[in-house]
PDB file of C-alpha atoms in Angstrom:
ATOM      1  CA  UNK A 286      95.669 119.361 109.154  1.00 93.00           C
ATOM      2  CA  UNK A 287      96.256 115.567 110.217  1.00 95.00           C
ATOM      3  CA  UNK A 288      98.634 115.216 113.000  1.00 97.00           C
ATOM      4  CA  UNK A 289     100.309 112.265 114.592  1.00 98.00           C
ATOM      5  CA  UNK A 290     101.723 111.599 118.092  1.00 98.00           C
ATOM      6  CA  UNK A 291     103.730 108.989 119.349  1.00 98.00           C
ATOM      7  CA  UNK A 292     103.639 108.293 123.349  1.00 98.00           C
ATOM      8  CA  UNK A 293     104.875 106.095 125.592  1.00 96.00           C
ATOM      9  CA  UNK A 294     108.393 105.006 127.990  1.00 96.00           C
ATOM     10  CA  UNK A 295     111.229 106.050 126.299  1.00 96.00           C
ATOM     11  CA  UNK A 296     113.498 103.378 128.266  1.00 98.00           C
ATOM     12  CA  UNK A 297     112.316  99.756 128.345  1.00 98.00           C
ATOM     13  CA  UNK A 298     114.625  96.679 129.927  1.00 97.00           C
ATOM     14  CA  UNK A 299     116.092  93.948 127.492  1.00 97.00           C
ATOM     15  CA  UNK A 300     113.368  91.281 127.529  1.00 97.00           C
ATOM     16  CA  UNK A 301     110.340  93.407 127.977  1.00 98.00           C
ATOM     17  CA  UNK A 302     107.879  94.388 126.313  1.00 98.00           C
ATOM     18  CA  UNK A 303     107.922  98.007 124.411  1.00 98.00           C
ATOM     19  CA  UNK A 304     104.905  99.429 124.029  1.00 98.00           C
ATOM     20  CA  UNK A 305     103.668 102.513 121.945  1.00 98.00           C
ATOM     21  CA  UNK A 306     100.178 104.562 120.799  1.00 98.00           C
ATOM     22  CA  UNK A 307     100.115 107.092 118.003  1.00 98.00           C
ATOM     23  CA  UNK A 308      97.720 109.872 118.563  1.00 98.00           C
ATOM     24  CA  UNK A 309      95.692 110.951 115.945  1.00 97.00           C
ATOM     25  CA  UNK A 310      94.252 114.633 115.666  1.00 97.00           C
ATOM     26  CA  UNK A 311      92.851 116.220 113.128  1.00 95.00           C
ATOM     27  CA  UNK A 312      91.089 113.728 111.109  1.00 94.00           C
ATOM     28  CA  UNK A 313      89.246 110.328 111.773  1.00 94.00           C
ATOM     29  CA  UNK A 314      91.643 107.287 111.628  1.00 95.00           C
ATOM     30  CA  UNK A 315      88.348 105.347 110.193  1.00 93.00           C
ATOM     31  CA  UNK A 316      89.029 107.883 106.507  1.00 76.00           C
ATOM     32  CA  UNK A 317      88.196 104.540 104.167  1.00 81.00           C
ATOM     33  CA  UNK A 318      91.172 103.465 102.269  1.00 85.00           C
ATOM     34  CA  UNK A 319      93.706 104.707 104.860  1.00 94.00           C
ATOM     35  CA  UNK A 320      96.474 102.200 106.708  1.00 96.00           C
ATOM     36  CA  UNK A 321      98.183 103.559 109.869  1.00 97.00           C
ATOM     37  CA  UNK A 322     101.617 102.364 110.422  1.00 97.00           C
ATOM     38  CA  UNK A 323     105.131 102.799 111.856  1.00 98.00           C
ATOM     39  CA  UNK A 324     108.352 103.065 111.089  1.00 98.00           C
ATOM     40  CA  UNK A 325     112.065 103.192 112.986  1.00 98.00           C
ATOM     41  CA  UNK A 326     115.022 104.756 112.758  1.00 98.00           C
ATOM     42  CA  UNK A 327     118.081 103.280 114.712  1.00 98.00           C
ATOM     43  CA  UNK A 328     120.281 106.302 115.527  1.00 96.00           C
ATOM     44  CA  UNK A 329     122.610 107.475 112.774  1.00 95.00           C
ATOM     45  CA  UNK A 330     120.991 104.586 110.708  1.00 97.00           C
ATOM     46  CA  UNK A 331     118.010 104.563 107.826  1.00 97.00           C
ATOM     47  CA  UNK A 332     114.484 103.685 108.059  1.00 98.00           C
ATOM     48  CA  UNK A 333     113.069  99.988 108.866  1.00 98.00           C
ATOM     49  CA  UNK A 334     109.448  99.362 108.085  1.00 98.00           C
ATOM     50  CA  UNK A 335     108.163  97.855 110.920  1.00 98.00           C
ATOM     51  CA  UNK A 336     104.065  97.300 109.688  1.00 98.00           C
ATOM     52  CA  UNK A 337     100.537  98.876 109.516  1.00 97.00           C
ATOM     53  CA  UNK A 338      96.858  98.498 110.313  1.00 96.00           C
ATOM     54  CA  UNK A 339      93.752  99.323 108.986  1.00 95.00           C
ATOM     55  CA  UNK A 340      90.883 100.804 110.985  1.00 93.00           C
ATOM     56  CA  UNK A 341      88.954  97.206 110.509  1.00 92.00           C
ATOM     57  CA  UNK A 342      91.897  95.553 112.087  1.00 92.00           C
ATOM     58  CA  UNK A 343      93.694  94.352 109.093  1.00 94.00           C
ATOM     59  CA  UNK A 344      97.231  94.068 109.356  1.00 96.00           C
ATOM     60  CA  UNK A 345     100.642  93.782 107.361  1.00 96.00           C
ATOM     61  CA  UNK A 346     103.976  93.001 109.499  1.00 97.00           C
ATOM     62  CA  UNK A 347     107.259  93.133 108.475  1.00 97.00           C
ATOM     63  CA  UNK A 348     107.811  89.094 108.551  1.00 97.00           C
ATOM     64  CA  UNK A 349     111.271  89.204 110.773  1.00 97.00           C
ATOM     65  CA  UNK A 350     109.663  91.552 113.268  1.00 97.00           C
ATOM     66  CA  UNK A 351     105.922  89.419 112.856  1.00 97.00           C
ATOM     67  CA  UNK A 352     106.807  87.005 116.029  1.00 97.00           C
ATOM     68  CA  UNK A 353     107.144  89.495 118.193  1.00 98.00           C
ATOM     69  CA  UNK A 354     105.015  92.055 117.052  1.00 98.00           C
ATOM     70  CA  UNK A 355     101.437  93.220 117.479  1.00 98.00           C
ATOM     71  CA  UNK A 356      99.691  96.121 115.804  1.00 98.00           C
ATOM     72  CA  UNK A 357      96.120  97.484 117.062  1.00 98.00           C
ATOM     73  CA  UNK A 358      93.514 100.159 116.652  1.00 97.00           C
ATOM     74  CA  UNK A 359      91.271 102.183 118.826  1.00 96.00           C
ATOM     75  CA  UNK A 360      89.129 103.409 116.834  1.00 95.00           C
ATOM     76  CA  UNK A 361      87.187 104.797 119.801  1.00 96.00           C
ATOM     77  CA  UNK A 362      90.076 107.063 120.815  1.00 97.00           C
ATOM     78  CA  UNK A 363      91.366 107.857 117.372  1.00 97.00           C
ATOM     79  CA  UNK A 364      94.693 106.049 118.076  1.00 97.00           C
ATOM     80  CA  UNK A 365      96.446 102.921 117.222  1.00 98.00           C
ATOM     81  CA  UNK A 366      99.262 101.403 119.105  1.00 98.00           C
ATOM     82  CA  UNK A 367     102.331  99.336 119.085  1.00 98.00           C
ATOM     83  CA  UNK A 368     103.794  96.189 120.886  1.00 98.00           C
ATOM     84  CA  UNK A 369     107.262  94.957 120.462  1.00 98.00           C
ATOM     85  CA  UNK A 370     108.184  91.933 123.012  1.00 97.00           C
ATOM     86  CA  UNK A 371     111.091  90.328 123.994  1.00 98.00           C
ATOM     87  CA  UNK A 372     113.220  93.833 123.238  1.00 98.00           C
ATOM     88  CA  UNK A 373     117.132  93.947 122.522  1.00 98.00           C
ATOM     89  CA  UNK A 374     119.506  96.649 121.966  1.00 97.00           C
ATOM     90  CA  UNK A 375     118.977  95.539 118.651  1.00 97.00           C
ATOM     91  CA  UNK A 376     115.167  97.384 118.868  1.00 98.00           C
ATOM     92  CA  UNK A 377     117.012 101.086 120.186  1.00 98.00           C
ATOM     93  CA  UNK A 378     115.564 103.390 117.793  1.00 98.00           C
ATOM     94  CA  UNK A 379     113.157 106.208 116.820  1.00 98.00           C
ATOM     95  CA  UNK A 380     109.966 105.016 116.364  1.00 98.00           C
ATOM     96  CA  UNK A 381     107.699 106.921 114.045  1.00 98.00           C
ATOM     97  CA  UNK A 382     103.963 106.666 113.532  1.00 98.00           C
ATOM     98  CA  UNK A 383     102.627 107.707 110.053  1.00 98.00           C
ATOM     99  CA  UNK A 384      99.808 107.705 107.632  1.00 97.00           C
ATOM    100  CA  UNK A 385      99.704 104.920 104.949  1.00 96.00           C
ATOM    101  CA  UNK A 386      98.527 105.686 101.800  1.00 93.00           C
ATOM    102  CA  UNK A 387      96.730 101.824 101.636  1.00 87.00           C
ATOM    103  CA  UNK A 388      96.417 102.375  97.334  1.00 86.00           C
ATOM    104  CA  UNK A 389      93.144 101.111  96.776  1.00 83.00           C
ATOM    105  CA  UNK A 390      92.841  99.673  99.958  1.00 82.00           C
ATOM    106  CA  UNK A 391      95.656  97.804  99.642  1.00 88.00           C
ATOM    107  CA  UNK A 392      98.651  97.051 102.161  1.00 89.00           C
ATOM    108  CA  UNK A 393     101.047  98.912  99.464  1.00 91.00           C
ATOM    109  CA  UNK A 394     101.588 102.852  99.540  1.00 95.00           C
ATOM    110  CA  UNK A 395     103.686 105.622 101.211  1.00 97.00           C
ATOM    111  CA  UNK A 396     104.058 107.139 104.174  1.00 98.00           C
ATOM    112  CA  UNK A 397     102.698 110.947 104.790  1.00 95.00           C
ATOM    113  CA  UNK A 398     102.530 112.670 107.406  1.00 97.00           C
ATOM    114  CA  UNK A 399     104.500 111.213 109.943  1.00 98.00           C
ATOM    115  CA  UNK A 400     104.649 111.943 113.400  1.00 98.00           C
ATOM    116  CA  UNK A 401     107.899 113.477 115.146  1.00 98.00           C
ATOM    117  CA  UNK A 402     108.763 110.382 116.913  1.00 98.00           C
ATOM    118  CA  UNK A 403     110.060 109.116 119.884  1.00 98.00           C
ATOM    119  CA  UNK A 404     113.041 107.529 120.960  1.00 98.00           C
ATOM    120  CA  UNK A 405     113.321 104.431 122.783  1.00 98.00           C
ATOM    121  CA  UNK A 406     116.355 102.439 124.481  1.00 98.00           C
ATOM    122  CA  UNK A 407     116.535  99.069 125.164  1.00 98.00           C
ATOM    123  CA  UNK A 408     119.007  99.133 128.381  1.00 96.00           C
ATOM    124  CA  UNK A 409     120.521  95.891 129.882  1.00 87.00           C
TER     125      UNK A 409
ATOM    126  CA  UNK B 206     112.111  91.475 100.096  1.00 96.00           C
ATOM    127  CA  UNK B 207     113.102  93.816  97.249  1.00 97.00           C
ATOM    128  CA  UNK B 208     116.020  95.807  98.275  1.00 98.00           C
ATOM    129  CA  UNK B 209     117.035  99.612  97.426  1.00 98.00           C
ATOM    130  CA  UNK B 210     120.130 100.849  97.169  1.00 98.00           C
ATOM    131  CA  UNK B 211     121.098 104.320  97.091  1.00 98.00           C
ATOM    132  CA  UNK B 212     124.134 106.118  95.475  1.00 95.00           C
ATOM    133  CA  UNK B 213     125.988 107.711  96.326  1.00 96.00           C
ATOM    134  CA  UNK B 214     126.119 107.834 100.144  1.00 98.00           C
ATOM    135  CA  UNK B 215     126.919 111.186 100.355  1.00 98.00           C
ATOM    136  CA  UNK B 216     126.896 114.230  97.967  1.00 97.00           C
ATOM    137  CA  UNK B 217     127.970 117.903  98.408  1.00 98.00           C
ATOM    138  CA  UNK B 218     126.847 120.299  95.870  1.00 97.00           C
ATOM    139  CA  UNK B 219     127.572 124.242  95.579  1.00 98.00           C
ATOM    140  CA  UNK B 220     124.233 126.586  96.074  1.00 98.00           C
ATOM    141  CA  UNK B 221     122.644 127.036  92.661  1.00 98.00           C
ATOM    142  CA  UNK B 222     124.028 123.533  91.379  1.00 98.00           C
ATOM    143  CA  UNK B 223     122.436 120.469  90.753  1.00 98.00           C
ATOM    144  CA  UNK B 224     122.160 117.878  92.955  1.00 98.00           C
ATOM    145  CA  UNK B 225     121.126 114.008  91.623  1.00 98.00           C
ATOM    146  CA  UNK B 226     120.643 110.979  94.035  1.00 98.00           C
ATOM    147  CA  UNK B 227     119.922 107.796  92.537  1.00 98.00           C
ATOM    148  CA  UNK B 228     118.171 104.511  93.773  1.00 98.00           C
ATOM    149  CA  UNK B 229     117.782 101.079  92.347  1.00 98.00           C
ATOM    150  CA  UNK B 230     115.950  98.199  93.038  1.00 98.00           C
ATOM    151  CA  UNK B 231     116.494  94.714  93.148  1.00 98.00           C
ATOM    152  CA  UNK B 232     113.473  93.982  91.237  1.00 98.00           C
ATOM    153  CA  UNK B 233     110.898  95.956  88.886  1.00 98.00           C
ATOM    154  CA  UNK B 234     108.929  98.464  90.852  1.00 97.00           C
ATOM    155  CA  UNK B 235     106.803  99.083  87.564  1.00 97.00           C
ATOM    156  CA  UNK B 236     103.279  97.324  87.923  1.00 95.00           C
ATOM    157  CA  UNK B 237     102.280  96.631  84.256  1.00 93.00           C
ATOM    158  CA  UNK B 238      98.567  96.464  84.645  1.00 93.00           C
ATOM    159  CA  UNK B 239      98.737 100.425  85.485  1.00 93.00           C
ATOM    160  CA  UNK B 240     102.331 101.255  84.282  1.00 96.00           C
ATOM    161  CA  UNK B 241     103.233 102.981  87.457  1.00 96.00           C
ATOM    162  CA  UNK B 242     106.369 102.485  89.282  1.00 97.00           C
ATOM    163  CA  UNK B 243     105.762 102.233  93.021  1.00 97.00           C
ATOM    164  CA  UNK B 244     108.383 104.253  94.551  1.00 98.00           C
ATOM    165  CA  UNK B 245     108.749 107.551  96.745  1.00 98.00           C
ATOM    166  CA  UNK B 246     110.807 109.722  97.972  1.00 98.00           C
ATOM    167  CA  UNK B 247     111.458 111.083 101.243  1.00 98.00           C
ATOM    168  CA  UNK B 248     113.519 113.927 102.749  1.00 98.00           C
ATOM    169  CA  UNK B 249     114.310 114.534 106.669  1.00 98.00           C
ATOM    170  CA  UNK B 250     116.336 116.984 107.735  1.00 98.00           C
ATOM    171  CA  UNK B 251     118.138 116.465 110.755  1.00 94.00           C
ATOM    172  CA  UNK B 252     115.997 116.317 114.323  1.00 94.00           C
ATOM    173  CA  UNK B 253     112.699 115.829 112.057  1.00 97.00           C
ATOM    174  CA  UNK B 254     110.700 112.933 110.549  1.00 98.00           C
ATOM    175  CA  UNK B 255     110.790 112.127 106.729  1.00 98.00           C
ATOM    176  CA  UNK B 256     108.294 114.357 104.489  1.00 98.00           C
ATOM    177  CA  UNK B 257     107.352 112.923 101.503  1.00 98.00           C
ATOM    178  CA  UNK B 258     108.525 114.612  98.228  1.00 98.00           C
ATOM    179  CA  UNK B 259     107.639 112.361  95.016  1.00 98.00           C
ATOM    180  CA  UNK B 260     104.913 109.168  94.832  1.00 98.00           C
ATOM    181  CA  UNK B 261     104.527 107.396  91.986  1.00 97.00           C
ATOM    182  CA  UNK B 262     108.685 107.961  90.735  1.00 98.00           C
ATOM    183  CA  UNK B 263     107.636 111.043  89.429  1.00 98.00           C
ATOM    184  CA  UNK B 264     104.239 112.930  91.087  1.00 98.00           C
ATOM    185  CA  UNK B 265     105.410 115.841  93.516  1.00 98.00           C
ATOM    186  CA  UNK B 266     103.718 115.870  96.625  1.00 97.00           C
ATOM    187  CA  UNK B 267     101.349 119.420  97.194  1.00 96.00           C
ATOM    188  CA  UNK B 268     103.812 122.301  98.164  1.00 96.00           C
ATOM    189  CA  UNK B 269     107.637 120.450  97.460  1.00 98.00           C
ATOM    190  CA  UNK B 270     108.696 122.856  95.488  1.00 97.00           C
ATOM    191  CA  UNK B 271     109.361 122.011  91.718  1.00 96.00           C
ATOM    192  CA  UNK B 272     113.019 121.994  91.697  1.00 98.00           C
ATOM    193  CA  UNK B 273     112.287 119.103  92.801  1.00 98.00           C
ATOM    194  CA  UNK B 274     112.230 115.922  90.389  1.00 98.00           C
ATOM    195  CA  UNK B 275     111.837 112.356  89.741  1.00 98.00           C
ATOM    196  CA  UNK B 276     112.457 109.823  87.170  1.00 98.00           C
ATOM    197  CA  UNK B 277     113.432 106.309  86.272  1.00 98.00           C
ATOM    198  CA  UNK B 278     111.239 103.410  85.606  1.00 98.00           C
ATOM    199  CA  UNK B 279     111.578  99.820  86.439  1.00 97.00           C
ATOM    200  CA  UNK B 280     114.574  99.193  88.647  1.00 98.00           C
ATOM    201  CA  UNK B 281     116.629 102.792  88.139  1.00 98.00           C
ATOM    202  CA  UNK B 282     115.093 105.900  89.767  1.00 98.00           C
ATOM    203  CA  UNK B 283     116.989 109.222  90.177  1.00 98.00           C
ATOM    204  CA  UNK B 284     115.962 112.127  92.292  1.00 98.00           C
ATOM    205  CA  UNK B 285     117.115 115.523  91.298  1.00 98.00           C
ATOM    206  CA  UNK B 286     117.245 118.836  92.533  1.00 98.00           C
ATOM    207  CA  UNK B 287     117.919 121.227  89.693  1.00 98.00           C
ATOM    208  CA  UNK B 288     119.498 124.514  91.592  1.00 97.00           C
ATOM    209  CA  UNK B 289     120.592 123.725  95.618  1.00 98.00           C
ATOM    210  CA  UNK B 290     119.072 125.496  98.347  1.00 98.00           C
ATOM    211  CA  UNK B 291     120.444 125.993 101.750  1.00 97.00           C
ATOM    212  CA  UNK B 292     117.037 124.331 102.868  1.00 97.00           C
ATOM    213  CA  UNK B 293     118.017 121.365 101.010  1.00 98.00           C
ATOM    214  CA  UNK B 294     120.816 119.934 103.333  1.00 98.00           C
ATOM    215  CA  UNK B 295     119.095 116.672 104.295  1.00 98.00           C
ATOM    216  CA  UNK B 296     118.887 113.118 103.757  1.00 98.00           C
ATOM    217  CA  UNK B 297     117.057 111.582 101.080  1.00 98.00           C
ATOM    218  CA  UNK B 298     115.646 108.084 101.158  1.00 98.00           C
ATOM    219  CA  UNK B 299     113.671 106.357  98.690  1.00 98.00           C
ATOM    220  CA  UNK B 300     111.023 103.531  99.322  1.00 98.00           C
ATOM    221  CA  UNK B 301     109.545 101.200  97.144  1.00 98.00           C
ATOM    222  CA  UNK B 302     105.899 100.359  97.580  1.00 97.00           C
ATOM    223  CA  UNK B 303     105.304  97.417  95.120  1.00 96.00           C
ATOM    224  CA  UNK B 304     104.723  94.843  97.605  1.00 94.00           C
ATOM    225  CA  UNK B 305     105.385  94.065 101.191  1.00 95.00           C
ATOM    226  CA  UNK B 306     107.688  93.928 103.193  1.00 97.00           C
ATOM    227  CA  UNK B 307     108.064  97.700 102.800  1.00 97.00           C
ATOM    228  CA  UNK B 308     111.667  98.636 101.927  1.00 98.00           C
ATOM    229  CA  UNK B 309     113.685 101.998 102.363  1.00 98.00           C
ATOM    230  CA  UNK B 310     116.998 102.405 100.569  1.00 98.00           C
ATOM    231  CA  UNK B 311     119.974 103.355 102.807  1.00 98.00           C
ATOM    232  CA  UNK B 312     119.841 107.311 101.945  1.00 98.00           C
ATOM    233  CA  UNK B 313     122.150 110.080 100.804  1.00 98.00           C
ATOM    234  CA  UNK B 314     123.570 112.782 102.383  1.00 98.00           C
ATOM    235  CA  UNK B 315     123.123 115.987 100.723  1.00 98.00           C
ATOM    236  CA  UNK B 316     125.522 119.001 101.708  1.00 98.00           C
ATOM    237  CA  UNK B 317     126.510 122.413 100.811  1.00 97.00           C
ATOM    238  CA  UNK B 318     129.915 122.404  98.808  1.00 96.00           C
TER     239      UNK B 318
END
């Protein structure tokens, strides 16, 4: 069945970049109607959208994250990735990778699966 | 952004009982071309990711069991489990999918009474 895997430093400095790639096995991320996205968790908190991607590239950011955010896709490698600059403490959280349902190829739809995710901290 | 809010924040049921979470928006969810409500619902258990339950306010997702439930239209959704199971200690979050940004309500703790 479709899998996800998120990868990447799970400490970044205050400033910096944070960078992450889901991994996706299983299943093609080019599957037609499909968005890939991702998702955070501060700890002890609820879930923030953060935004998705299609396999042609299209994306959909959450508009107070959209300065400092970019979304891409490999489609070559079956992954897609994410980069959050100019990180706070504010940014500390689990960061999930999931499926996007994309209803009728549209940016609107659930989340399912999702991957285990991965914690990062922003340290000073 | 349309936002969700979840009561209560906490709930603790006795095994058997029935357990009821509900979520409202701060705007219709309901398209009325299709009459569907765009909203899910999500439960994660503690040290795992969310696993989608319910699409569409009301459609189960394969294999969540039916004691499971969902209803509402418009802006007032409730989730319901009809008799508790141990499994079911987790927190549920719903998420509306009507338009972008995406937005999670706050979730609710469900425990064993």
């Amino acid at each position: 069945q479709l899998q996800l895997q998120e990868s990447g430093p799970g400490l970044v400095k205050s400033s910096e970049t944070l960078s992450l790639t889901c991994t996706v096995s299983g299943g093609s991320i080019t599957s037609g109607s499909y968005y890939w996205g991702w998702v955070r968790q501060p700890p002890g908190k609820g879930l923030e959208w953060i935004g998705i991607i299609h396999d042609t590239g299209r994306t959909s950011y959450k508009p107070s994250l959209k300065s400092r955010l970019t979304i891409s896709v490999d489609t070559s490698k079956n992954q897609f990735s994410l980069k959050l600059s100019s990180v706070t403490a504010a940014d500390t959280a689990v960061y999930y990778c999931a499926r996007h349902s994309g209803i009728g190829g549209t940016t609107t739809g659930w989340f399912d699966p999702w991957g285990q995710g991965t914690l990062v901290t922003v340290s000073s | 952004d349309i936002v969700m809010t979840q009561s209560p924040d906490s709930l603790a049921v006795s095994l058997g009982e029935r357990a009821t979470i509900n979520c409202k928006s701060s705007q219709s969810v309901l398209y009325t071309s299709n009459k569907k409500n765009y909203l899910a619902w999500y439960q994660q258990k503690p040290g795992q990711p969310p696993k989608l339950l319910i699409y569409w306010a009301s459609t189960r997702e394969s294999g969540v069991p039916d004691r499971f439930s969902g209803s509402g239209s418009g802006t007032d959704f409730t989730l319901t489990i009809s008799s508790l199971q141990a499994e079911d200690v987790a927190v549920y979050y719903c998420q509306q999918y009507y338009n972008t940004p995406l937005t999670f309500g706050g979730g609710t703790k469900v425990e064993i009474k």
